[in-house]
C-alpha cells in the first residue's frame, strides 16, 4: 500500500503528537500543520452560576491555573476529552452530553434551564449555538472568553502540499481550521491551487458546523465524523481512503 498523507491541524502540543501517533498506527503519515495557537486573556469564569460549561481541554487548563472554584454549580463538559481534563484539574464533572456537540449539550440541559444562571467559559471563537440555545431555554447566560485562537506563524505546509497535488486527505477539526488553512494558502499565494488540490483529496470534518464552513468556501466534504472526536475523524478518514 502506498504511503497516505493526511493533513492535521491540531495545536502544537500533545494533541498534535497524539494525532501523529494515531495516524501512524492507522498506516498513514501525518502532515503536521498546526492552525491554532492559544493566546490567553487571563479572564476568570464567574462564581455565581448554577451551571458552568467548559468546552475544551485548553480552557480547563487555563481555569485551573487560577483560584477559580465552581462552588455549588453543576459542571458541564462538552465531551469526554474536556471531561477528562476537568477531572485531571481536580474538579468534578456532573454532565457530559450523549452527543459531543454544542447542540447536544443544549438538548441535555434545556429542560432544566428556565431561570437558571449559566456561565460559558471558552475561546473567542465559540459557536453561537450554546448561547442561543441556553437563552431560548430561559437561562440567564454569561460568556467568559478564556483565550483567543490565532493562526501560528509559518503555518501552511498542508496548503502547499494540496496545491502541488501531494495530499491525500485533510482532517478539519473546527471552522477556524478551515478559515486558517485558506488564510495560510492565500499568504503563500496558492489559495486557488490548494482548493483544487482538496477536490482530489479526501476531506473529513469533525461536525456539521465545520462542514457548513467548508461548503461556504467551496470545499466539498467527503465525511462528517460519526462522533465529534479527533480519533473518530482520523479513523474514518483513513478508512475512506483505503
PDB file of C-alpha atoms in Angstrom, residues 34-232:
ATOM      1  CA  UNK A  34      -0.930  23.490  13.362  1.00  0.00           C
ATOM      2  CA  UNK A  35      -3.585  26.061  12.503  1.00  0.00           C
ATOM      3  CA  UNK A  36      -4.487  27.113  16.048  1.00  0.00           C
ATOM      4  CA  UNK A  37      -2.414  28.714  18.784  1.00  0.00           C
ATOM      5  CA  UNK A  38      -3.668  29.891  22.168  1.00  0.00           C
ATOM      6  CA  UNK A  39      -3.466  33.498  23.362  1.00  0.00           C
ATOM      7  CA  UNK A  40      -4.837  33.600  26.954  1.00  0.00           C
ATOM      8  CA  UNK A  41      -6.969  36.549  28.066  1.00  0.00           C
ATOM      9  CA  UNK A  42      -6.400  35.949  31.817  1.00  0.00           C
ATOM     10  CA  UNK A  43     -10.165  36.130  32.353  1.00  0.00           C
ATOM     11  CA  UNK A  44     -11.743  34.016  35.095  1.00  0.00           C
ATOM     12  CA  UNK A  45     -15.242  32.451  34.996  1.00  0.00           C
ATOM     13  CA  UNK A  46     -17.936  33.848  37.270  1.00  0.00           C
ATOM     14  CA  UNK A  47     -18.575  32.090  40.557  1.00  0.00           C
ATOM     15  CA  UNK A  48     -22.307  32.736  40.963  1.00  0.00           C
ATOM     16  CA  UNK A  49     -23.675  30.435  38.250  1.00  0.00           C
ATOM     17  CA  UNK A  50     -25.991  27.469  38.587  1.00  0.00           C
ATOM     18  CA  UNK A  51     -24.307  25.761  35.634  1.00  0.00           C
ATOM     19  CA  UNK A  52     -20.751  26.154  34.364  1.00  0.00           C
ATOM     20  CA  UNK A  53     -19.939  24.949  30.855  1.00  0.00           C
ATOM     21  CA  UNK A  54     -16.362  24.213  29.784  1.00  0.00           C
ATOM     22  CA  UNK A  55     -15.794  23.359  26.153  1.00  0.00           C
ATOM     23  CA  UNK A  56     -12.120  22.445  25.737  1.00  0.00           C
ATOM     24  CA  UNK A  57      -9.065  20.975  27.410  1.00  0.00           C
ATOM     25  CA  UNK A  58      -7.255  24.271  26.850  1.00  0.00           C
ATOM     26  CA  UNK A  59      -9.957  26.225  28.653  1.00  0.00           C
ATOM     27  CA  UNK A  60      -9.905  23.828  31.577  1.00  0.00           C
ATOM     28  CA  UNK A  61      -6.127  24.123  31.924  1.00  0.00           C
ATOM     29  CA  UNK A  62      -6.316  27.931  31.922  1.00  0.00           C
ATOM     30  CA  UNK A  63      -9.088  27.933  34.534  1.00  0.00           C
ATOM     31  CA  UNK A  64      -7.121  25.502  36.705  1.00  0.00           C
ATOM     32  CA  UNK A  65      -4.197  27.945  36.813  1.00  0.00           C
ATOM     33  CA  UNK A  66      -6.404  30.456  38.658  1.00  0.00           C
ATOM     34  CA  UNK A  67      -8.073  30.277  42.061  1.00  0.00           C
ATOM     35  CA  UNK A  68     -11.483  29.743  40.472  1.00  0.00           C
ATOM     36  CA  UNK A  69     -13.785  27.193  42.091  1.00  0.00           C
ATOM     37  CA  UNK A  70     -17.184  26.077  40.760  1.00  0.00           C
ATOM     38  CA  UNK A  71     -18.785  26.144  44.205  1.00  0.00           C
ATOM     39  CA  UNK A  72     -22.256  24.590  44.068  1.00  0.00           C
ATOM     40  CA  UNK A  73     -22.524  24.933  40.296  1.00  0.00           C
ATOM     41  CA  UNK A  74     -23.275  21.961  38.067  1.00  0.00           C
ATOM     42  CA  UNK A  75     -20.135  21.491  35.955  1.00  0.00           C
ATOM     43  CA  UNK A  76     -20.750  20.522  32.334  1.00  0.00           C
ATOM     44  CA  UNK A  77     -18.227  19.283  29.762  1.00  0.00           C
ATOM     45  CA  UNK A  78     -18.998  19.328  26.062  1.00  0.00           C
ATOM     46  CA  UNK A  79     -17.304  15.963  25.507  1.00  0.00           C
ATOM     47  CA  UNK A  80     -15.170  13.211  27.076  1.00  0.00           C
ATOM     48  CA  UNK A  81     -11.786  14.845  26.427  1.00  0.00           C
ATOM     49  CA  UNK A  82     -12.901  18.008  28.184  1.00  0.00           C
ATOM     50  CA  UNK A  83     -14.388  15.915  30.995  1.00  0.00           C
ATOM     51  CA  UNK A  84     -11.075  14.082  31.439  1.00  0.00           C
ATOM     52  CA  UNK A  85      -9.255  17.420  31.642  1.00  0.00           C
ATOM     53  CA  UNK A  86     -11.722  18.726  34.237  1.00  0.00           C
ATOM     54  CA  UNK A  87     -11.179  15.661  36.437  1.00  0.00           C
ATOM     55  CA  UNK A  88      -7.402  15.892  35.979  1.00  0.00           C
ATOM     56  CA  UNK A  89      -7.585  19.504  37.203  1.00  0.00           C
ATOM     57  CA  UNK A  90      -9.300  18.343  40.395  1.00  0.00           C
ATOM     58  CA  UNK A  91     -12.876  19.345  39.604  1.00  0.00           C
ATOM     59  CA  UNK A  92     -15.905  17.077  39.462  1.00  0.00           C
ATOM     60  CA  UNK A  93     -17.852  16.626  36.235  1.00  0.00           C
ATOM     61  CA  UNK A  94     -21.625  16.499  36.571  1.00  0.00           C
ATOM     62  CA  UNK A  95     -22.841  16.378  32.978  1.00  0.00           C
ATOM     63  CA  UNK A  96     -21.419  15.163  29.650  1.00  0.00           C
ATOM     64  CA  UNK A  97     -23.976  15.032  26.821  1.00  0.00           C
ATOM     65  CA  UNK A  98     -24.554  11.864  24.834  1.00  0.00           C
ATOM     66  CA  UNK A  99     -23.853  13.869  21.681  1.00  0.00           C
ATOM     67  CA  UNK A 100     -20.500  15.671  21.988  1.00  0.00           C
ATOM     68  CA  UNK A 101     -21.579  18.929  20.362  1.00  0.00           C
ATOM     69  CA  UNK A 102     -22.981  22.314  21.353  1.00  0.00           C
ATOM     70  CA  UNK A 103     -26.452  21.280  20.236  1.00  0.00           C
ATOM     71  CA  UNK A 104     -26.073  18.027  22.156  1.00  0.00           C
ATOM     72  CA  UNK A 105     -25.295  19.899  25.369  1.00  0.00           C
ATOM     73  CA  UNK A 106     -28.222  22.279  24.815  1.00  0.00           C
ATOM     74  CA  UNK A 107     -30.531  19.302  24.365  1.00  0.00           C
ATOM     75  CA  UNK A 108     -29.155  17.717  27.541  1.00  0.00           C
ATOM     76  CA  UNK A 109     -29.749  20.816  29.675  1.00  0.00           C
ATOM     77  CA  UNK A 110     -32.630  22.784  28.167  1.00  0.00           C
ATOM     78  CA  UNK A 111     -35.421  21.274  30.260  1.00  0.00           C
ATOM     79  CA  UNK A 112     -33.717  22.423  33.472  1.00  0.00           C
ATOM     80  CA  UNK A 113     -32.567  25.898  32.470  1.00  0.00           C
ATOM     81  CA  UNK A 114     -35.606  28.157  32.864  1.00  0.00           C
ATOM     82  CA  UNK A 115     -34.438  30.938  35.190  1.00  0.00           C
ATOM     83  CA  UNK A 116     -31.019  29.356  35.759  1.00  0.00           C
ATOM     84  CA  UNK A 117     -27.709  31.234  35.561  1.00  0.00           C
ATOM     85  CA  UNK A 118     -25.323  29.658  33.074  1.00  0.00           C
ATOM     86  CA  UNK A 119     -21.644  30.509  32.750  1.00  0.00           C
ATOM     87  CA  UNK A 120     -19.978  29.508  29.462  1.00  0.00           C
ATOM     88  CA  UNK A 121     -16.166  29.666  29.605  1.00  0.00           C
ATOM     89  CA  UNK A 122     -14.405  29.107  26.287  1.00  0.00           C
ATOM     90  CA  UNK A 123     -12.427  30.589  23.380  1.00  0.00           C
ATOM     91  CA  UNK A 124     -13.303  33.689  21.393  1.00  0.00           C
ATOM     92  CA  UNK A 125     -14.483  31.505  18.514  1.00  0.00           C
ATOM     93  CA  UNK A 126     -17.171  29.531  20.307  1.00  0.00           C
ATOM     94  CA  UNK A 127     -20.272  28.526  18.395  1.00  0.00           C
ATOM     95  CA  UNK A 128     -23.362  30.717  18.973  1.00  0.00           C
ATOM     96  CA  UNK A 129     -25.393  27.505  19.290  1.00  0.00           C
ATOM     97  CA  UNK A 130     -24.665  27.230  23.023  1.00  0.00           C
ATOM     98  CA  UNK A 131     -25.567  30.793  23.953  1.00  0.00           C
ATOM     99  CA  UNK A 132     -28.623  30.946  21.705  1.00  0.00           C
ATOM    100  CA  UNK A 133     -29.857  27.540  22.855  1.00  0.00           C
ATOM    101  CA  UNK A 134     -29.469  28.305  26.551  1.00  0.00           C
ATOM    102  CA  UNK A 135     -31.171  31.672  26.204  1.00  0.00           C
ATOM    103  CA  UNK A 136     -34.031  30.099  24.264  1.00  0.00           C
ATOM    104  CA  UNK A 137     -34.451  27.656  27.178  1.00  0.00           C
ATOM    105  CA  UNK A 138     -34.933  30.590  29.551  1.00  0.00           C
ATOM    106  CA  UNK A 139     -31.451  30.788  31.095  1.00  0.00           C
ATOM    107  CA  UNK A 140     -29.515  33.898  32.052  1.00  0.00           C
ATOM    108  CA  UNK A 141     -26.288  33.346  30.119  1.00  0.00           C
ATOM    109  CA  UNK A 142     -22.855  34.880  30.652  1.00  0.00           C
ATOM    110  CA  UNK A 143     -19.838  34.113  28.476  1.00  0.00           C
ATOM    111  CA  UNK A 144     -16.228  34.412  29.662  1.00  0.00           C
ATOM    112  CA  UNK A 145     -13.619  34.388  26.898  1.00  0.00           C
ATOM    113  CA  UNK A 146     -10.660  32.493  28.348  1.00  0.00           C
ATOM    114  CA  UNK A 147      -8.427  32.653  25.293  1.00  0.00           C
ATOM    115  CA  UNK A 148      -8.189  33.764  21.692  1.00  0.00           C
ATOM    116  CA  UNK A 149      -7.350  31.339  18.916  1.00  0.00           C
ATOM    117  CA  UNK A 150      -4.828  32.696  16.425  1.00  0.00           C
ATOM    118  CA  UNK A 151      -3.050  31.229  13.408  1.00  0.00           C
ATOM    119  CA  UNK A 152       0.574  30.318  14.160  1.00  0.00           C
ATOM    120  CA  UNK A 153       3.360  31.911  12.146  1.00  0.00           C
ATOM    121  CA  UNK A 154       4.719  29.611   9.495  1.00  0.00           C
ATOM    122  CA  UNK A 155       1.535  27.609   9.037  1.00  0.00           C
ATOM    123  CA  UNK A 156       0.634  26.477   5.538  1.00  0.00           C
ATOM    124  CA  UNK A 157       2.711  23.422   4.616  1.00  0.00           C
ATOM    125  CA  UNK A 158      -0.501  21.476   4.075  1.00  0.00           C
ATOM    126  CA  UNK A 159      -1.776  24.153   1.692  1.00  0.00           C
ATOM    127  CA  UNK A 160       1.451  23.910  -0.311  1.00  0.00           C
ATOM    128  CA  UNK A 161       1.088  20.112  -0.407  1.00  0.00           C
ATOM    129  CA  UNK A 162      -2.551  20.359  -1.500  1.00  0.00           C
ATOM    130  CA  UNK A 163      -1.661  22.881  -4.198  1.00  0.00           C
ATOM    131  CA  UNK A 164       1.008  20.526  -5.533  1.00  0.00           C
ATOM    132  CA  UNK A 165      -1.411  17.588  -5.593  1.00  0.00           C
ATOM    133  CA  UNK A 166       0.613  15.898  -2.876  1.00  0.00           C
ATOM    134  CA  UNK A 167      -2.071  15.499  -0.193  1.00  0.00           C
ATOM    135  CA  UNK A 168      -4.357  12.507   0.144  1.00  0.00           C
ATOM    136  CA  UNK A 169      -6.599  13.800   2.915  1.00  0.00           C
ATOM    137  CA  UNK A 170      -7.249  16.618   5.372  1.00  0.00           C
ATOM    138  CA  UNK A 171      -8.881  16.404   8.810  1.00  0.00           C
ATOM    139  CA  UNK A 172     -10.502  19.714   9.753  1.00  0.00           C
ATOM    140  CA  UNK A 173     -11.413  19.893  13.437  1.00  0.00           C
ATOM    141  CA  UNK A 174     -13.236  23.240  13.503  1.00  0.00           C
ATOM    142  CA  UNK A 175     -14.498  26.015  11.281  1.00  0.00           C
ATOM    143  CA  UNK A 176     -11.482  28.051  12.304  1.00  0.00           C
ATOM    144  CA  UNK A 177      -9.039  25.438  10.993  1.00  0.00           C
ATOM    145  CA  UNK A 178     -10.761  25.721   7.612  1.00  0.00           C
ATOM    146  CA  UNK A 179     -10.501  29.506   7.666  1.00  0.00           C
ATOM    147  CA  UNK A 180      -6.869  29.476   8.795  1.00  0.00           C
ATOM    148  CA  UNK A 181      -5.937  26.873   6.170  1.00  0.00           C
ATOM    149  CA  UNK A 182      -7.262  29.167   3.458  1.00  0.00           C
ATOM    150  CA  UNK A 183      -5.594  32.225   5.015  1.00  0.00           C
ATOM    151  CA  UNK A 184      -2.267  30.386   5.030  1.00  0.00           C
ATOM    152  CA  UNK A 185      -2.817  29.307   1.430  1.00  0.00           C
ATOM    153  CA  UNK A 186      -3.525  32.903   0.387  1.00  0.00           C
ATOM    154  CA  UNK A 187      -0.454  34.112   2.270  1.00  0.00           C
ATOM    155  CA  UNK A 188       1.625  31.669   0.212  1.00  0.00           C
ATOM    156  CA  UNK A 189      -0.222  32.638  -2.979  1.00  0.00           C
ATOM    157  CA  UNK A 190      -1.573  29.129  -3.560  1.00  0.00           C
ATOM    158  CA  UNK A 191      -5.211  29.514  -2.461  1.00  0.00           C
ATOM    159  CA  UNK A 192      -6.820  28.560  -5.769  1.00  0.00           C
ATOM    160  CA  UNK A 193      -4.463  25.641  -6.307  1.00  0.00           C
ATOM    161  CA  UNK A 194      -4.922  24.460  -2.712  1.00  0.00           C
ATOM    162  CA  UNK A 195      -8.707  24.442  -3.169  1.00  0.00           C
ATOM    163  CA  UNK A 196      -8.265  22.476  -6.380  1.00  0.00           C
ATOM    164  CA  UNK A 197      -5.988  20.051  -4.553  1.00  0.00           C
ATOM    165  CA  UNK A 198      -8.623  19.454  -1.882  1.00  0.00           C
ATOM    166  CA  UNK A 199     -11.066  18.460  -4.627  1.00  0.00           C
ATOM    167  CA  UNK A 200      -8.808  15.494  -5.367  1.00  0.00           C
ATOM    168  CA  UNK A 201      -8.217  14.720  -1.689  1.00  0.00           C
ATOM    169  CA  UNK A 202     -10.472  13.157   0.944  1.00  0.00           C
ATOM    170  CA  UNK A 203     -11.796  15.881   3.238  1.00  0.00           C
ATOM    171  CA  UNK A 204     -13.032  14.894   6.688  1.00  0.00           C
ATOM    172  CA  UNK A 205     -14.562  17.243   9.256  1.00  0.00           C
ATOM    173  CA  UNK A 206     -15.432  16.851  12.918  1.00  0.00           C
ATOM    174  CA  UNK A 207     -19.018  18.120  12.826  1.00  0.00           C
ATOM    175  CA  UNK A 208     -21.804  19.765  10.884  1.00  0.00           C
ATOM    176  CA  UNK A 209     -20.742  23.388  11.644  1.00  0.00           C
ATOM    177  CA  UNK A 210     -17.301  22.657  10.177  1.00  0.00           C
ATOM    178  CA  UNK A 211     -18.898  21.047   7.126  1.00  0.00           C
ATOM    179  CA  UNK A 212     -21.036  24.150   6.617  1.00  0.00           C
ATOM    180  CA  UNK A 213     -17.987  26.436   6.833  1.00  0.00           C
ATOM    181  CA  UNK A 214     -16.077  24.280   4.351  1.00  0.00           C
ATOM    182  CA  UNK A 215     -19.037  24.380   1.959  1.00  0.00           C
ATOM    183  CA  UNK A 216     -19.200  28.187   2.211  1.00  0.00           C
ATOM    184  CA  UNK A 217     -15.634  28.298   0.894  1.00  0.00           C
ATOM    185  CA  UNK A 218     -16.290  25.806  -1.885  1.00  0.00           C
ATOM    186  CA  UNK A 219     -14.695  22.791  -0.211  1.00  0.00           C
ATOM    187  CA  UNK A 220     -16.504  19.516  -0.809  1.00  0.00           C
ATOM    188  CA  UNK A 221     -16.604  17.403   2.359  1.00  0.00           C
ATOM    189  CA  UNK A 222     -16.382  13.638   1.967  1.00  0.00           C
ATOM    190  CA  UNK A 223     -17.279  12.697   5.518  1.00  0.00           C
ATOM    191  CA  UNK A 224     -18.502  14.099   8.810  1.00  0.00           C
ATOM    192  CA  UNK A 225     -17.121  12.083  11.725  1.00  0.00           C
ATOM    193  CA  UNK A 226     -19.660   9.825  13.436  1.00  0.00           C
ATOM    194  CA  UNK A 227     -18.776  11.472  16.756  1.00  0.00           C
ATOM    195  CA  UNK A 228     -17.108  14.787  17.475  1.00  0.00           C
ATOM    196  CA  UNK A 229     -13.663  13.441  18.412  1.00  0.00           C
ATOM    197  CA  UNK A 230     -10.388  13.541  16.529  1.00  0.00           C
ATOM    198  CA  UNK A 231      -9.965   9.787  16.929  1.00  0.00           C
ATOM    199  CA  UNK A 232     -13.218   9.115  15.095  1.00  0.00           C
TER     200      UNK A 232
END
